PDB file of C-alpha atoms in Angstrom:
ATOM      1  CA  MET X  19     -11.150 -11.090 -19.645  1.00  0.00           C
ATOM      2  CA  ALA X  20     -12.377 -14.007 -20.637  1.00  0.00           C
ATOM      3  CA  GLY X  21     -10.425 -16.867 -22.416  1.00  0.00           C
ATOM      4  CA  ARG X  22      -6.572 -17.199 -22.956  1.00  0.00           C
ATOM      5  CA  GLU X  23      -6.272 -13.425 -22.154  1.00  0.00           C
ATOM      6  CA  GLY X  24      -7.605 -13.612 -18.578  1.00  0.00           C
ATOM      7  CA  LEU X  25      -5.696 -11.942 -15.456  1.00  0.00           C
ATOM      8  CA  PHE X  26      -5.744 -15.329 -13.908  1.00  0.00           C
ATOM      9  CA  THR X  27      -4.727 -17.830 -16.477  1.00  0.00           C
ATOM     10  CA  LEU X  28      -1.658 -20.009 -15.558  1.00  0.00           C
ATOM     11  CA  GLU X  29       0.485 -17.504 -17.335  1.00  0.00           C
ATOM     12  CA  TYR X  30      -0.338 -14.409 -15.150  1.00  0.00           C
ATOM     13  CA  ARG X  31      -2.092 -16.033 -12.236  1.00  0.00           C
ATOM     14  CA  ARG X  32       1.025 -15.579  -9.557  1.00  0.00           C
ATOM     15  CA  VAL X  33       1.809 -11.949 -10.791  1.00  0.00           C
ATOM     16  CA  SER X  34      -1.831 -10.880 -10.890  1.00  0.00           C
ATOM     17  CA  VAL X  35      -2.477 -12.219  -7.290  1.00  0.00           C
ATOM     18  CA  ALA X  36       0.741 -10.502  -5.974  1.00  0.00           C
ATOM     19  CA  ILE X  37      -0.463  -6.956  -7.701  1.00  0.00           C
ATOM     20  CA  LEU X  38      -3.918  -6.912  -6.772  1.00  0.00           C
ATOM     21  CA  LEU X  39      -3.493  -8.516  -3.281  1.00  0.00           C
ATOM     22  CA  MET X  40      -0.914  -5.691  -2.263  1.00  0.00           C
ATOM     23  CA  VAL X  41      -3.179  -3.170  -3.901  1.00  0.00           C
ATOM     24  CA  ALA X  42      -6.171  -4.651  -1.848  1.00  0.00           C
ATOM     25  CA  LEU X  43      -4.103  -4.464   1.530  1.00  0.00           C
ATOM     26  CA  SER X  44      -2.757  -0.833   0.807  1.00  0.00           C
ATOM     27  CA  ALA X  45      -6.305   0.250   0.041  1.00  0.00           C
ATOM     28  CA  PHE X  46      -7.832  -1.668   3.059  1.00  0.00           C
ATOM     29  CA  GLU X  47      -5.392  -0.282   5.365  1.00  0.00           C
ATOM     30  CA  SER X  48      -6.079   3.416   4.263  1.00  0.00           C
ATOM     31  CA  LEU X  49      -9.377   3.616   5.729  1.00  0.00           C
ATOM     32  CA  ALA X  50      -9.961   0.683   8.088  1.00  0.00           C
ATOM     33  CA  ALA X  51      -8.783   2.361  11.401  1.00  0.00           C
ATOM     34  CA  ILE X  52     -11.702   4.533  10.863  1.00  0.00           C
ATOM     35  CA  ALA X  53     -14.171   1.729  12.391  1.00  0.00           C
ATOM     36  CA  ALA X  54     -11.454   1.409  15.354  1.00  0.00           C
ATOM     37  CA  LEU X  55     -11.257   5.265  16.182  1.00  0.00           C
ATOM     38  CA  PRO X  56     -13.404   5.062  19.375  1.00  0.00           C
ATOM     39  CA  GLU X  57     -11.650   1.840  20.699  1.00  0.00           C
ATOM     40  CA  ILE X  58      -8.027   3.372  19.732  1.00  0.00           C
ATOM     41  CA  ALA X  59      -9.203   6.715  21.840  1.00  0.00           C
ATOM     42  CA  ALA X  60     -10.491   4.822  24.972  1.00  0.00           C
ATOM     43  CA  ASP X  61      -7.094   3.008  24.793  1.00  0.00           C
ATOM     44  CA  LEU X  62      -4.557   5.622  23.968  1.00  0.00           C
ATOM     45  CA  GLY X  63      -6.224   8.727  24.919  1.00  0.00           C
ATOM     46  CA  LYS X  64      -5.546  12.016  23.076  1.00  0.00           C
ATOM     47  CA  VAL X  65      -8.694  12.348  21.025  1.00  0.00           C
ATOM     48  CA  ASN X  66      -7.557  15.322  19.691  1.00  0.00           C
ATOM     49  CA  LEU X  67      -4.884  13.561  17.360  1.00  0.00           C
ATOM     50  CA  LEU X  68      -7.709  10.791  16.160  1.00  0.00           C
ATOM     51  CA  PRO X  69      -8.077  12.151  12.817  1.00  0.00           C
ATOM     52  CA  TRP X  70      -4.399  12.110  12.076  1.00  0.00           C
ATOM     53  CA  ILE X  71      -4.548   8.129  12.176  1.00  0.00           C
ATOM     54  CA  VAL X  72      -6.051   8.227   8.645  1.00  0.00           C
ATOM     55  CA  THR X  73      -4.810  11.521   7.389  1.00  0.00           C
ATOM     56  CA  VAL X  74      -0.901  10.921   7.628  1.00  0.00           C
ATOM     57  CA  TYR X  75      -1.390   7.525   6.151  1.00  0.00           C
ATOM     58  CA  LEU X  76      -3.131   8.939   2.868  1.00  0.00           C
ATOM     59  CA  VAL X  77      -0.624  11.632   2.675  1.00  0.00           C
ATOM     60  CA  ALA X  78       2.458   9.897   3.230  1.00  0.00           C
ATOM     61  CA  ALA X  79       1.034   7.126   0.432  1.00  0.00           C
ATOM     62  CA  THR X  80       0.560  10.079  -1.965  1.00  0.00           C
ATOM     63  CA  ILE X  81       3.832  11.557  -1.423  1.00  0.00           C
ATOM     64  CA  ALA X  82       5.496   8.196  -1.653  1.00  0.00           C
ATOM     65  CA  SER X  83       3.818   7.148  -5.141  1.00  0.00           C
ATOM     66  CA  VAL X  84       5.023  10.559  -6.780  1.00  0.00           C
ATOM     67  CA  ALA X  85       8.816   9.860  -5.343  1.00  0.00           C
ATOM     68  CA  ALA X  86       8.769   6.366  -6.278  1.00  0.00           C
ATOM     69  CA  GLY X  87       7.901   7.218 -10.146  1.00  0.00           C
ATOM     70  CA  PRO X  88      11.541   8.140 -11.385  1.00  0.00           C
ATOM     71  CA  PHE X  89      13.157   5.006  -9.776  1.00  0.00           C
ATOM     72  CA  VAL X  90      10.851   2.195 -11.202  1.00  0.00           C
ATOM     73  CA  ASP X  91      12.497   2.363 -14.614  1.00  0.00           C
ATOM     74  CA  SER X  92      16.318   2.636 -13.400  1.00  0.00           C
ATOM     75  CA  LEU X  93      15.900   0.471 -10.287  1.00  0.00           C
ATOM     76  CA  GLY X  94      13.013  -1.849 -11.426  1.00  0.00           C
ATOM     77  CA  VAL X  95       9.421  -2.543 -10.038  1.00  0.00           C
ATOM     78  CA  ARG X  96      10.988  -5.591  -8.103  1.00  0.00           C
ATOM     79  CA  ALA X  97      13.286  -3.135  -6.043  1.00  0.00           C
ATOM     80  CA  ILE X  98      10.554  -0.415  -5.538  1.00  0.00           C
ATOM     81  CA  PHE X  99       8.035  -3.304  -4.470  1.00  0.00           C
ATOM     82  CA  ARG X 100      10.759  -4.868  -2.117  1.00  0.00           C
ATOM     83  CA  VAL X 101      11.259  -1.662  -0.301  1.00  0.00           C
ATOM     84  CA  GLY X 102       7.508  -0.810  -0.253  1.00  0.00           C
ATOM     85  CA  VAL X 103       6.270  -4.149   1.164  1.00  0.00           C
ATOM     86  CA  GLY X 104       9.291  -4.319   3.554  1.00  0.00           C
ATOM     87  CA  VAL X 105       8.125  -0.911   5.047  1.00  0.00           C
ATOM     88  CA  PHE X 106       4.435  -1.650   4.748  1.00  0.00           C
ATOM     89  CA  GLY X 107       5.024  -4.818   6.696  1.00  0.00           C
ATOM     90  CA  VAL X 108       7.244  -3.363   9.500  1.00  0.00           C
ATOM     91  CA  ALA X 109       4.966  -0.781   9.854  1.00  0.00           C
ATOM     92  CA  THR X 110       1.976  -3.042  10.211  1.00  0.00           C
ATOM     93  CA  VAL X 111       3.360  -4.701  13.148  1.00  0.00           C
ATOM     94  CA  LEU X 112       4.645  -1.313  14.905  1.00  0.00           C
ATOM     95  CA  ALA X 113       1.066   0.105  14.458  1.00  0.00           C
ATOM     96  CA  ALA X 114      -0.368  -2.950  16.080  1.00  0.00           C
ATOM     97  CA  ALA X 115       2.106  -2.613  18.824  1.00  0.00           C
ATOM     98  CA  ALA X 116       1.967   1.162  19.322  1.00  0.00           C
ATOM     99  CA  PRO X 117       1.897   2.204  23.146  1.00  0.00           C
ATOM    100  CA  SER X 118       0.951   5.603  22.712  1.00  0.00           C
ATOM    101  CA  MET X 119      -0.960   7.894  20.043  1.00  0.00           C
ATOM    102  CA  GLU X 120       1.892   9.574  18.981  1.00  0.00           C
ATOM    103  CA  ILE X 121       3.916   6.467  18.234  1.00  0.00           C
ATOM    104  CA  LEU X 122       0.721   5.219  16.258  1.00  0.00           C
ATOM    105  CA  ILE X 123       0.732   8.338  14.188  1.00  0.00           C
ATOM    106  CA  LEU X 124       4.309   8.084  13.351  1.00  0.00           C
ATOM    107  CA  THR X 125       4.019   4.576  12.395  1.00  0.00           C
ATOM    108  CA  ARG X 126       1.089   5.138  10.359  1.00  0.00           C
ATOM    109  CA  VAL X 127       3.490   7.734   8.010  1.00  0.00           C
ATOM    110  CA  ALA X 128       5.685   4.867   7.412  1.00  0.00           C
ATOM    111  CA  HIS X 129       2.384   2.524   6.910  1.00  0.00           C
ATOM    112  CA  GLY X 130       1.238   5.041   4.181  1.00  0.00           C
ATOM    113  CA  ALA X 131       4.799   5.294   2.686  1.00  0.00           C
ATOM    114  CA  GLY X 132       5.056   1.462   2.257  1.00  0.00           C
ATOM    115  CA  GLY X 133       1.470   1.697   0.873  1.00  0.00           C
ATOM    116  CA  GLY X 134       2.255   4.207  -1.840  1.00  0.00           C
ATOM    117  CA  LEU X 135       5.304   2.461  -2.849  1.00  0.00           C
ATOM    118  CA  VAL X 136       3.738  -1.232  -3.258  1.00  0.00           C
ATOM    119  CA  PHE X 137       0.844   0.711  -5.229  1.00  0.00           C
ATOM    120  CA  THR X 138       3.062   2.369  -7.337  1.00  0.00           C
ATOM    121  CA  SER X 139       5.251  -0.810  -8.423  1.00  0.00           C
ATOM    122  CA  GLY X 140       2.031  -2.617  -8.984  1.00  0.00           C
ATOM    123  CA  LEU X 141       0.862   0.291 -11.301  1.00  0.00           C
ATOM    124  CA  ALA X 142       4.181   0.473 -13.135  1.00  0.00           C
ATOM    125  CA  ALA X 143       4.357  -3.446 -13.474  1.00  0.00           C
ATOM    126  CA  VAL X 144       1.222  -3.702 -15.537  1.00  0.00           C
ATOM    127  CA  PRO X 145       2.472  -2.664 -18.989  1.00  0.00           C
ATOM    128  CA  LEU X 146       5.784  -4.769 -18.084  1.00  0.00           C
ATOM    129  CA  VAL X 147       4.172  -8.216 -17.284  1.00  0.00           C
ATOM    130  CA  TYR X 148       0.756  -8.117 -19.348  1.00  0.00           C
ATOM    131  CA  ARG X 149       0.409  -7.971 -23.384  1.00  0.00           C
ATOM    132  CA  ALA X 150      -0.878  -4.899 -24.853  1.00  0.00           C
ATOM    133  CA  GLY X 151      -4.364  -6.060 -25.007  1.00  0.00           C
ATOM    134  CA  MET X 152      -4.449  -6.814 -21.421  1.00  0.00           C
ATOM    135  CA  VAL X 153      -3.149  -3.669 -19.837  1.00  0.00           C
ATOM    136  CA  GLY X 154      -6.493  -2.053 -19.586  1.00  0.00           C
ATOM    137  CA  PRO X 155      -8.487  -4.779 -17.935  1.00  0.00           C
ATOM    138  CA  ALA X 156      -5.609  -5.082 -15.570  1.00  0.00           C
ATOM    139  CA  TYR X 157      -5.595  -1.353 -14.634  1.00  0.00           C
ATOM    140  CA  ALA X 158      -9.528  -1.562 -14.390  1.00  0.00           C
ATOM    141  CA  ALA X 159      -8.944  -4.639 -12.085  1.00  0.00           C
ATOM    142  CA  GLY X 160      -6.405  -2.553  -9.911  1.00  0.00           C
ATOM    143  CA  ALA X 161      -8.578   0.400  -9.814  1.00  0.00           C
ATOM    144  CA  THR X 162     -11.853  -1.570  -8.820  1.00  0.00           C
ATOM    145  CA  VAL X 163      -9.844  -3.717  -5.999  1.00  0.00           C
ATOM    146  CA  TRP X 164      -8.405  -0.245  -4.756  1.00  0.00           C
ATOM    147  CA  GLY X 165     -11.758   1.292  -4.405  1.00  0.00           C
ATOM    148  CA  VAL X 166     -13.818  -1.698  -3.187  1.00  0.00           C
ATOM    149  CA  ASN X 167     -11.395  -2.226  -0.427  1.00  0.00           C
ATOM    150  CA  ALA X 168     -11.283   1.448   0.636  1.00  0.00           C
ATOM    151  CA  VAL X 169     -14.887   1.657   0.820  1.00  0.00           C
ATOM    152  CA  ALA X 170     -15.136  -1.719   2.571  1.00  0.00           C
ATOM    153  CA  GLY X 171     -12.215  -1.483   4.962  1.00  0.00           C
ATOM    154  CA  PRO X 172     -14.061   0.005   7.830  1.00  0.00           C
ATOM    155  CA  ALA X 173     -16.948  -2.430   7.618  1.00  0.00           C
ATOM    156  CA  ILE X 174     -14.547  -5.304   7.199  1.00  0.00           C
ATOM    157  CA  ALA X 175     -12.704  -3.742  10.348  1.00  0.00           C
ATOM    158  CA  ALA X 176     -16.023  -3.655  12.287  1.00  0.00           C
ATOM    159  CA  VAL X 177     -16.311  -7.112  11.824  1.00  0.00           C
ATOM    160  CA  VAL X 178     -12.646  -7.788  13.170  1.00  0.00           C
ATOM    161  CA  LEU X 179     -13.492  -5.627  16.214  1.00  0.00           C
ATOM    162  CA  THR X 180     -16.486  -7.719  17.150  1.00  0.00           C
ATOM    163  CA  PHE X 181     -14.002 -10.590  18.066  1.00  0.00           C
ATOM    164  CA  ALA X 182     -11.021  -8.831  18.770  1.00  0.00           C
ATOM    165  CA  GLY X 183      -9.233  -5.260  19.773  1.00  0.00           C
ATOM    166  CA  TRP X 184      -8.149  -2.639  17.602  1.00  0.00           C
ATOM    167  CA  ARG X 185      -4.693  -3.803  17.186  1.00  0.00           C
ATOM    168  CA  TRP X 186      -6.042  -6.954  15.221  1.00  0.00           C
ATOM    169  CA  ILE X 187      -6.966  -4.120  12.755  1.00  0.00           C
ATOM    170  CA  PHE X 188      -3.438  -4.372  11.180  1.00  0.00           C
ATOM    171  CA  LEU X 189      -2.330  -8.186  12.611  1.00  0.00           C
ATOM    172  CA  VAL X 190      -5.173  -9.574  10.692  1.00  0.00           C
ATOM    173  CA  ILE X 191      -3.630  -8.600   7.345  1.00  0.00           C
ATOM    174  CA  LEU X 192      -0.033  -9.901   8.210  1.00  0.00           C
ATOM    175  CA  PRO X 193      -0.300 -13.495   6.430  1.00  0.00           C
ATOM    176  CA  LEU X 194      -1.512 -11.785   3.268  1.00  0.00           C
ATOM    177  CA  VAL X 195       1.313  -9.324   3.172  1.00  0.00           C
ATOM    178  CA  VAL X 196       3.791 -12.426   3.638  1.00  0.00           C
ATOM    179  CA  LEU X 197       1.733 -14.034   0.620  1.00  0.00           C
ATOM    180  CA  GLY X 198       1.739 -11.066  -1.187  1.00  0.00           C
ATOM    181  CA  ALA X 199       5.489 -10.369  -0.618  1.00  0.00           C
ATOM    182  CA  TYR X 200       6.549 -13.802  -1.906  1.00  0.00           C
ATOM    183  CA  LEU X 201       4.442 -13.627  -5.046  1.00  0.00           C
ATOM    184  CA  GLY X 202       6.030 -10.120  -5.984  1.00  0.00           C
ATOM    185  CA  LEU X 203       9.438 -10.890  -5.127  1.00  0.00           C
ATOM    186  CA  THR X 204       9.201 -13.958  -7.488  1.00  0.00           C
ATOM    187  CA  THR X 205       7.355 -12.555 -10.409  1.00  0.00           C
ATOM    188  CA  LEU X 206       7.764  -8.701 -10.591  1.00  0.00           C
ATOM    189  CA  PRO X 207      10.263  -7.782 -13.333  1.00  0.00           C
ATOM    190  CA  GLY X 208      13.797  -6.157 -12.548  1.00  0.00           C
ATOM    191  CA  PRO X 209      15.349  -2.946 -14.226  1.00  0.00           C
ATOM    192  CA  LEU X 210      14.680  -2.315 -17.798  1.00  0.00           C
ATOM    193  CA  ALA X 211      17.853  -3.193 -20.040  1.00  0.00           C
ATOM    194  CA  GLY X 212      19.808  -0.005 -20.814  1.00  0.00           C
ATOM    195  CA  ALA X 213      17.894   2.115 -18.255  1.00  0.00           C
ATOM    196  CA  GLU X 214      19.685   4.843 -16.667  1.00  0.00           C
ATOM    197  CA  ARG X 215      19.439   6.095 -12.730  1.00  0.00           C
ATOM    198  CA  GLN X 216      17.533   8.836 -12.358  1.00  0.00           C
ATOM    199  CA  ARG X 217      18.551  11.983 -10.313  1.00  0.00           C
ATOM    200  CA  PHE X 218      16.089  12.477  -7.172  1.00  0.00           C
ATOM    201  CA  ASP X 219      14.136  15.739  -7.619  1.00  0.00           C
ATOM    202  CA  TRP X 220      14.129  16.797  -3.789  1.00  0.00           C
ATOM    203  CA  ALA X 221      12.594  20.136  -4.705  1.00  0.00           C
ATOM    204  CA  GLY X 222       9.851  18.722  -6.863  1.00  0.00           C
ATOM    205  CA  LEU X 223       9.283  16.175  -4.091  1.00  0.00           C
ATOM    206  CA  GLY X 224       9.330  19.360  -1.417  1.00  0.00           C
ATOM    207  CA  ILE X 225       6.793  21.174  -3.462  1.00  0.00           C
ATOM    208  CA  VAL X 226       4.444  18.159  -3.657  1.00  0.00           C
ATOM    209  CA  GLY X 227       4.788  17.404  -0.210  1.00  0.00           C
ATOM    210  CA  LEU X 228       4.097  21.140   0.988  1.00  0.00           C
ATOM    211  CA  PHE X 229       1.082  21.046  -1.210  1.00  0.00           C
ATOM    212  CA  PHE X 230      -0.534  17.790   0.273  1.00  0.00           C
ATOM    213  CA  VAL X 231       0.394  18.725   3.750  1.00  0.00           C
ATOM    214  CA  SER X 232      -0.727  22.215   3.478  1.00  0.00           C
ATOM    215  CA  PHE X 233      -4.181  21.067   1.879  1.00  0.00           C
ATOM    216  CA  VAL X 234      -4.994  18.653   4.879  1.00  0.00           C
TER     217      VAL X 234
END
């Protein structure tokens, strides 16, 4: 990624930061809550429900990613990103304010759905905003960012917990969500010229959803 074709050269810097930042935040929130589970249990009780805080996020993110696919071309990457980052941001606040374990788990469903839409729109934007020779490096950068932040999420969360309560696991990322939303909404492309609106495959989504729910 050296020279003029770098992802962070002036031409691509804003859109690269938008895509990679939101991928990083979605990945971070997927597993960061693991470090806070003992503190959450002590505060909200219902220890038997603890695993669902992480599980429902991952399942919702996976289903949302599949559901968003058919609409990327017809509605545009920016529209999918707008919905995703909006849901993700609101769910982040609601998760931080959750008064009970049940409500926290419900907010994590929305959290995961928003994260999945953001991730899908980021992947879909790559071939649209970068030249052909940069598509591979851009996908590699996104995969690396996701992997590093998913794995490092609990460790980073543990540092946050050293200085603040479990609710800050969610609140600490809000400034970055706002930054990523602004950059994404001002740089990501709209609908493709001549793209037709796709019919939503409810049966297919139901099968996918049933598979993942049954699997976990």
